[in-house]
Amino acid sequence: MKVQYRILIAILAITAGVFLFKFLIGGSTVALFAPEGAIAAQESSIIKIMVLLMLIVVVPMFVLLFTFAWKYRAGNPNAKYNPVRARSAWKQIVLWCVPAALVAVLAVLNWNSAHAVDPYQPIPASAVAPGAQPLTIQVVALTWKWLFIYPEQNIATVNFIEFPENTPVHFELTADAPMSTFWIPQLGSQIYAMAAMETQLSLIASSTGDYVGKDTEINGAGYAGMTFTAQSVSQNDFNSWVAQVQQSSSTLDANAYNALAEPSTYNPPAYYSSVAGDMFDTIMVKFMLPSSTLPASPADGSPSQATSSVPDMPGMQMMPGMQM
């Protein structure tokens, strides 16, 4: 074998070994393998176990690949090749049973883990701080930004969320834009946000820190910038932050929302001291009526009158502030 090929194989082997070592012991700079929450830790462990199981087949395959390539190279006249030799029953059993058993093990593991980290399931009590009450955050995927509504605190933010550490955070998600995927890699599962429906996700942060959130569904020109910051803080710091946001001069009424919903690629964090009506449900349900939009508030502050050419739909009740 030529020297340059040996050097290349050695470099590849060392690189793979270093990556596998860091992968197994942790400390990776890749967010997916640096979990900061109970859900993310479970998912990271599942990924590592599955990779190790698959290496049972992958490693021998690559060893045999290079072995056969070297043994039966054109420059090796001593290699014996007998294409009509009788097949060994034991070799056939190994070639078929080992991969089949591996697939069966992976199937069971995948089934169990999918239920264990079901995004709709509540956070295990063992991961929750004593006395911590779940926090609800409503998420609306816009073009190309994220709107977060805190229904219990009656505040809203754009491209920024804050929550207490060791506290279950229950996300309710919908979209007023093309389909998007909500994901905070260091905290756990990703889930779709789609118009006219609600999805749910439960996450928890095991320590304080800033985590990057992103959209993983390509949805147009501003997709790459559709990111947000998720900040985990102490309970006291969270209470102070809520009080600070409630002092903001901006409010999220119908006019403000309609302006916010316009497509834009530059979206710095924004804060709203109050949210008008049941904004989340109104946004979600409006897609059930094709011509409905969030009506603008009249200049004189009087209640807006909903009008629409959509015929009456039996059994459909209007949400407050929704146009018909």
Coordinates of C-alpha atoms in Angstrom, one line a residue:
M1 CA 0.0 0.0 0.0
K2 CA 1.3 3.4 -0.9
V3 CA 2.5 5.6 2.0
Q4 CA -0.1 8.4 1.3
Y5 CA -2.9 5.9 1.5
R6 CA -1.7 4.6 4.8
I7 CA -1.4 8.2 6.2
L8 CA -5.0 9.0 5.0
I9 CA -6.4 5.8 6.6
A10 CA -4.5 6.6 9.9
I11 CA -5.9 10.2 9.9
L12 CA -9.4 9.0 9.3
A13 CA -9.1 6.4 12.0
I14 CA -7.8 8.9 14.6
T15 CA -10.5 11.4 13.7
A16 CA -13.2 8.8 14.0
G17 CA -11.7 7.6 17.3
V18 CA -11.6 11.1 18.8
F19 CA -15.2 11.9 17.7
L20 CA -16.4 8.6 19.2
F21 CA -14.6 9.2 22.4
K22 CA -16.0 12.7 22.9
F23 CA -19.4 11.4 21.8
L24 CA -19.4 8.7 24.5
I25 CA -18.0 10.7 27.4
G26 CA -19.8 14.0 26.7
G27 CA -18.4 17.4 26.7
S28 CA -19.3 17.9 23.1
T29 CA -19.7 21.4 21.7
V30 CA -22.7 20.2 19.6
A31 CA -25.8 21.4 21.4
L32 CA -27.6 18.1 20.8
F33 CA -25.0 16.3 22.8
A34 CA -24.8 18.9 25.6
P35 CA -28.2 18.5 27.3
E36 CA -29.3 20.9 30.0
G37 CA -32.7 19.3 30.8
A38 CA -34.3 16.0 31.7
I39 CA -35.9 15.5 28.3
A40 CA -32.7 16.4 26.4
A41 CA -30.6 14.1 28.6
Q42 CA -32.9 11.1 27.9
E43 CA -32.8 11.8 24.2
S44 CA -29.1 12.2 24.2
S45 CA -28.7 8.8 26.0
I46 CA -31.1 7.2 23.5
I47 CA -29.1 8.5 20.5
K48 CA -25.8 7.2 22.0
I49 CA -27.2 3.8 22.7
M50 CA -28.6 3.5 19.2
V51 CA -25.3 4.6 17.6
L52 CA -23.3 2.1 19.7
L53 CA -25.7 -0.7 18.7
M54 CA -25.5 0.2 15.1
L55 CA -21.7 0.1 15.3
I56 CA -22.0 -3.6 15.9
V57 CA -22.7 -3.9 12.2
V58 CA -21.1 -0.8 10.9
V59 CA -17.5 -1.4 12.3
P60 CA -17.2 -5.0 10.9
M61 CA -18.6 -3.8 7.6
F62 CA -15.9 -1.1 7.2
V63 CA -13.2 -3.5 8.4
L64 CA -14.2 -6.1 5.8
L65 CA -14.5 -3.4 3.2
F66 CA -10.9 -2.3 3.5
T67 CA -9.7 -5.9 4.1
F68 CA -11.3 -7.2 0.9
A69 CA -10.1 -4.1 -1.1
W70 CA -6.6 -4.7 0.1
K71 CA -6.5 -8.5 -0.3
Y72 CA -8.1 -8.6 -3.7
R73 CA -6.3 -5.6 -5.2
A74 CA -5.0 -5.9 -8.7
G75 CA -1.4 -6.0 -7.5
N76 CA -1.8 -9.0 -5.3
P77 CA -1.4 -12.2 -7.5
N78 CA -1.4 -14.5 -4.4
A79 CA -5.0 -13.7 -3.5
K80 CA -7.1 -16.9 -3.9
Y81 CA -10.6 -16.3 -5.4
N82 CA -13.0 -19.2 -5.6
P83 CA -16.4 -18.1 -6.8
V84 CA -17.9 -21.5 -6.9
R85 CA -17.0 -22.5 -3.3
A86 CA -20.0 -24.0 -1.4
R87 CA -21.6 -21.5 1.0
S88 CA -21.2 -22.0 4.7
A89 CA -24.5 -22.4 6.7
W90 CA -23.0 -20.7 9.7
K91 CA -21.8 -17.7 7.7
Q92 CA -25.4 -17.3 6.3
I93 CA -26.8 -17.5 9.8
V94 CA -24.5 -14.9 11.1
L95 CA -25.0 -12.6 8.0
W96 CA -28.8 -12.7 8.4
C97 CA -29.5 -13.2 12.1
V98 CA -27.1 -10.6 13.6
P99 CA -28.6 -7.7 11.6
A100 CA -32.1 -9.0 12.1
A101 CA -31.6 -9.2 15.9
L102 CA -30.1 -5.7 15.9
V103 CA -33.1 -4.3 14.0
A104 CA -35.4 -6.0 16.5
V105 CA -33.5 -4.5 19.5
L106 CA -33.6 -1.1 17.9
A107 CA -37.3 -1.4 17.2
V108 CA -38.1 -2.2 20.8
L109 CA -35.8 0.6 22.0
N110 CA -37.3 3.1 19.6
W111 CA -40.8 2.2 20.6
N112 CA -40.1 2.5 24.4
S113 CA -38.1 5.7 24.1
A114 CA -40.7 7.3 21.8
H115 CA -43.3 6.9 24.6
A116 CA -40.9 7.8 27.4
V117 CA -40.1 11.2 25.9
D118 CA -43.6 11.9 24.4
P119 CA -43.8 15.7 24.0
Y120 CA -47.4 15.6 25.2
Q121 CA -46.5 13.9 28.5
P122 CA -45.8 16.0 31.6
I123 CA -42.3 16.3 33.0
P124 CA -41.4 13.5 35.5
A125 CA -41.8 14.7 39.1
S126 CA -38.2 13.7 39.9
A127 CA -36.9 16.4 37.6
V128 CA -39.0 19.2 39.1
A129 CA -37.9 21.4 41.9
P130 CA -40.0 21.1 45.1
G131 CA -43.0 23.4 45.0
A132 CA -42.4 24.5 41.4
Q133 CA -45.6 25.2 39.5
P134 CA -45.8 24.5 35.7
L135 CA -45.4 27.5 33.5
T136 CA -47.5 27.8 30.3
I137 CA -46.1 29.6 27.2
Q138 CA -48.2 29.9 24.1
V139 CA -46.1 29.9 20.9
V140 CA -47.1 31.4 17.5
A141 CA -44.9 30.9 14.5
L142 CA -44.9 33.9 12.3
T143 CA -43.1 34.9 9.2
W144 CA -40.1 34.8 10.1
K145 CA -40.3 35.2 13.9
W146 CA -41.6 33.7 17.0
L147 CA -44.3 35.2 19.2
F148 CA -44.5 34.0 22.8
I149 CA -47.6 34.7 25.0
Y150 CA -47.6 34.1 28.7
P151 CA -51.4 33.7 29.4
E152 CA -51.0 33.6 33.3
Q153 CA -48.8 36.7 33.4
N154 CA -50.6 38.4 30.5
I155 CA -47.4 39.4 28.7
A156 CA -45.9 38.6 25.3
T157 CA -42.4 38.6 23.8
V158 CA -40.9 38.2 20.3
N159 CA -37.9 36.0 19.8
F160 CA -37.1 35.7 23.5
I161 CA -38.5 33.6 26.3
E162 CA -37.5 33.4 30.0
F163 CA -38.5 30.7 32.5
P164 CA -37.4 29.4 35.9
E165 CA -34.9 26.6 36.2
N166 CA -36.2 23.1 37.3
T167 CA -39.7 24.2 36.5
P168 CA -41.9 22.4 33.9
V169 CA -42.6 24.6 30.9
H170 CA -45.7 23.6 28.9
F171 CA -45.7 25.0 25.4
E172 CA -48.9 25.3 23.3
L173 CA -48.0 25.9 19.7
T174 CA -49.7 27.1 16.5
A175 CA -48.8 29.1 13.5
D176 CA -50.0 32.1 11.5
A177 CA -47.5 31.4 8.8
P178 CA -46.1 28.5 6.8
M179 CA -45.4 25.4 8.9
S180 CA -42.4 25.8 11.3
T181 CA -40.6 23.5 13.7
F182 CA -40.0 24.6 17.3
W183 CA -36.7 23.3 18.8
I184 CA -34.4 24.1 21.7
P185 CA -31.7 21.5 21.1
Q186 CA -30.2 21.6 24.6
L187 CA -33.6 21.2 26.3
G188 CA -35.2 18.5 24.2
S189 CA -37.8 17.5 21.6
Q190 CA -38.8 19.5 18.6
I191 CA -42.3 19.7 17.4
Y192 CA -44.2 21.3 14.5
A193 CA -46.2 24.5 14.7
M194 CA -49.0 24.5 12.1
A195 CA -51.9 26.8 11.3
A196 CA -55.4 25.9 12.5
M197 CA -54.2 23.4 15.0
E198 CA -52.5 23.2 18.4
T199 CA -49.5 21.0 19.3
Q200 CA -48.0 20.7 22.7
L201 CA -44.5 20.3 24.2
S202 CA -43.2 19.9 27.7
L203 CA -39.6 20.9 28.5
I204 CA -37.5 21.7 31.6
A205 CA -34.1 23.3 32.2
S206 CA -31.9 21.7 34.9
S207 CA -29.8 24.8 35.4
T208 CA -29.6 28.5 34.5
G209 CA -28.3 29.6 31.2
D210 CA -29.1 30.8 27.7
Y211 CA -30.1 28.3 25.0
V212 CA -30.6 28.8 21.3
G213 CA -34.0 28.0 19.9
K214 CA -34.6 27.6 16.2
D215 CA -36.9 26.6 13.4
T216 CA -35.8 23.5 11.6
E217 CA -38.4 23.6 8.8
I218 CA -37.3 25.5 5.7
N219 CA -40.1 28.0 5.2
G220 CA -38.9 30.9 3.0
A221 CA -36.3 33.6 2.7
G222 CA -36.1 34.4 6.4
Y223 CA -35.7 30.8 7.6
A224 CA -32.1 31.1 8.6
G225 CA -32.8 34.0 10.9
M226 CA -35.9 32.5 12.6
T227 CA -34.1 31.9 15.9
F228 CA -34.8 32.9 19.5
T229 CA -33.1 32.9 22.9
A230 CA -34.5 30.7 25.7
Q231 CA -33.2 31.9 29.1
S232 CA -33.4 29.8 32.2
V233 CA -33.1 31.8 35.5
S234 CA -33.9 31.5 39.1
Q235 CA -37.5 31.9 40.3
N236 CA -36.8 35.4 41.8
D237 CA -35.1 36.6 38.6
F238 CA -38.1 35.3 36.6
N239 CA -40.5 37.2 38.8
S240 CA -38.5 40.4 38.4
W241 CA -38.3 39.9 34.7
V242 CA -42.1 39.5 34.4
A243 CA -42.6 42.7 36.5
Q244 CA -40.2 44.5 34.2
V245 CA -42.0 43.4 31.0
Q246 CA -45.3 44.5 32.5
Q247 CA -43.9 48.0 32.6
S248 CA -43.3 48.1 28.9
S249 CA -45.0 50.8 26.9
S250 CA -46.0 48.3 24.1
T251 CA -49.2 46.3 24.2
L252 CA -50.2 43.4 22.0
D253 CA -53.7 44.4 20.7
A254 CA -55.2 43.5 17.3
N255 CA -53.4 46.5 15.5
A256 CA -50.0 45.5 17.0
Y257 CA -50.5 41.9 16.1
N258 CA -51.5 42.6 12.5
A259 CA -48.3 44.7 12.1
L260 CA -46.2 42.0 13.8
A261 CA -47.6 39.3 11.6
E262 CA -46.3 40.9 8.4
P263 CA -43.3 39.0 6.9
S264 CA -39.9 40.4 8.1
T265 CA -36.4 39.1 8.2
Y266 CA -34.9 41.3 10.9
N267 CA -36.7 40.7 14.2
P268 CA -34.9 41.8 17.4
P269 CA -36.5 40.8 20.7
A270 CA -39.7 42.8 21.6
Y271 CA -41.8 42.9 24.8
Y272 CA -45.5 43.6 25.4
S273 CA -46.9 44.5 28.8
S274 CA -50.3 43.1 28.0
V275 CA -52.2 40.9 25.5
A276 CA -55.7 41.7 24.3
G277 CA -58.3 39.0 24.7
D278 CA -57.6 35.3 24.0
M279 CA -55.1 36.0 21.3
F280 CA -53.7 32.5 20.9
D281 CA -57.1 30.8 20.3
T282 CA -58.2 33.6 18.0
I283 CA -55.2 33.2 15.8
M284 CA -55.6 29.4 15.7
V285 CA -59.3 29.3 15.0
K286 CA -59.4 32.1 12.4
F287 CA -58.0 29.7 9.8
M288 CA -61.2 27.6 10.1
L289 CA -62.9 30.5 8.4
P290 CA -61.2 31.3 5.1
S291 CA -61.7 35.1 5.0
S292 CA -61.3 35.9 8.7
T293 CA -58.5 38.0 10.1
L294 CA -57.8 39.8 13.4
P295 CA -59.8 43.0 13.0
A296 CA -58.0 46.3 13.7
S297 CA -59.1 48.2 16.7
P298 CA -61.0 51.4 15.9
A299 CA -59.2 54.7 16.4
D300 CA -61.7 55.8 19.0
G301 CA -61.1 52.7 21.1
S302 CA -64.7 51.4 20.7
P303 CA -65.2 47.7 20.2
S304 CA -64.7 46.6 16.6
Q305 CA -67.6 45.2 14.6
A306 CA -66.9 41.9 12.9
T307 CA -68.0 41.6 9.3
S308 CA -67.4 39.0 6.6
S309 CA -68.8 37.3 3.5
V310 CA -68.4 33.9 5.1
P311 CA -71.8 32.2 5.6
D312 CA -73.0 31.1 9.0
M313 CA -71.6 27.8 10.1
P314 CA -73.8 25.8 12.4
G315 CA -72.2 24.9 15.7
M316 CA -69.3 27.4 15.2
Q317 CA -68.9 29.9 18.0
M318 CA -66.9 33.0 17.4
M319 CA -63.8 33.8 19.5
P320 CA -63.6 37.3 21.0
G321 CA -62.2 39.8 18.5
M322 CA -62.5 37.4 15.6
Q323 CA -64.0 38.6 12.2
M324 CA -66.9 36.9 10.5

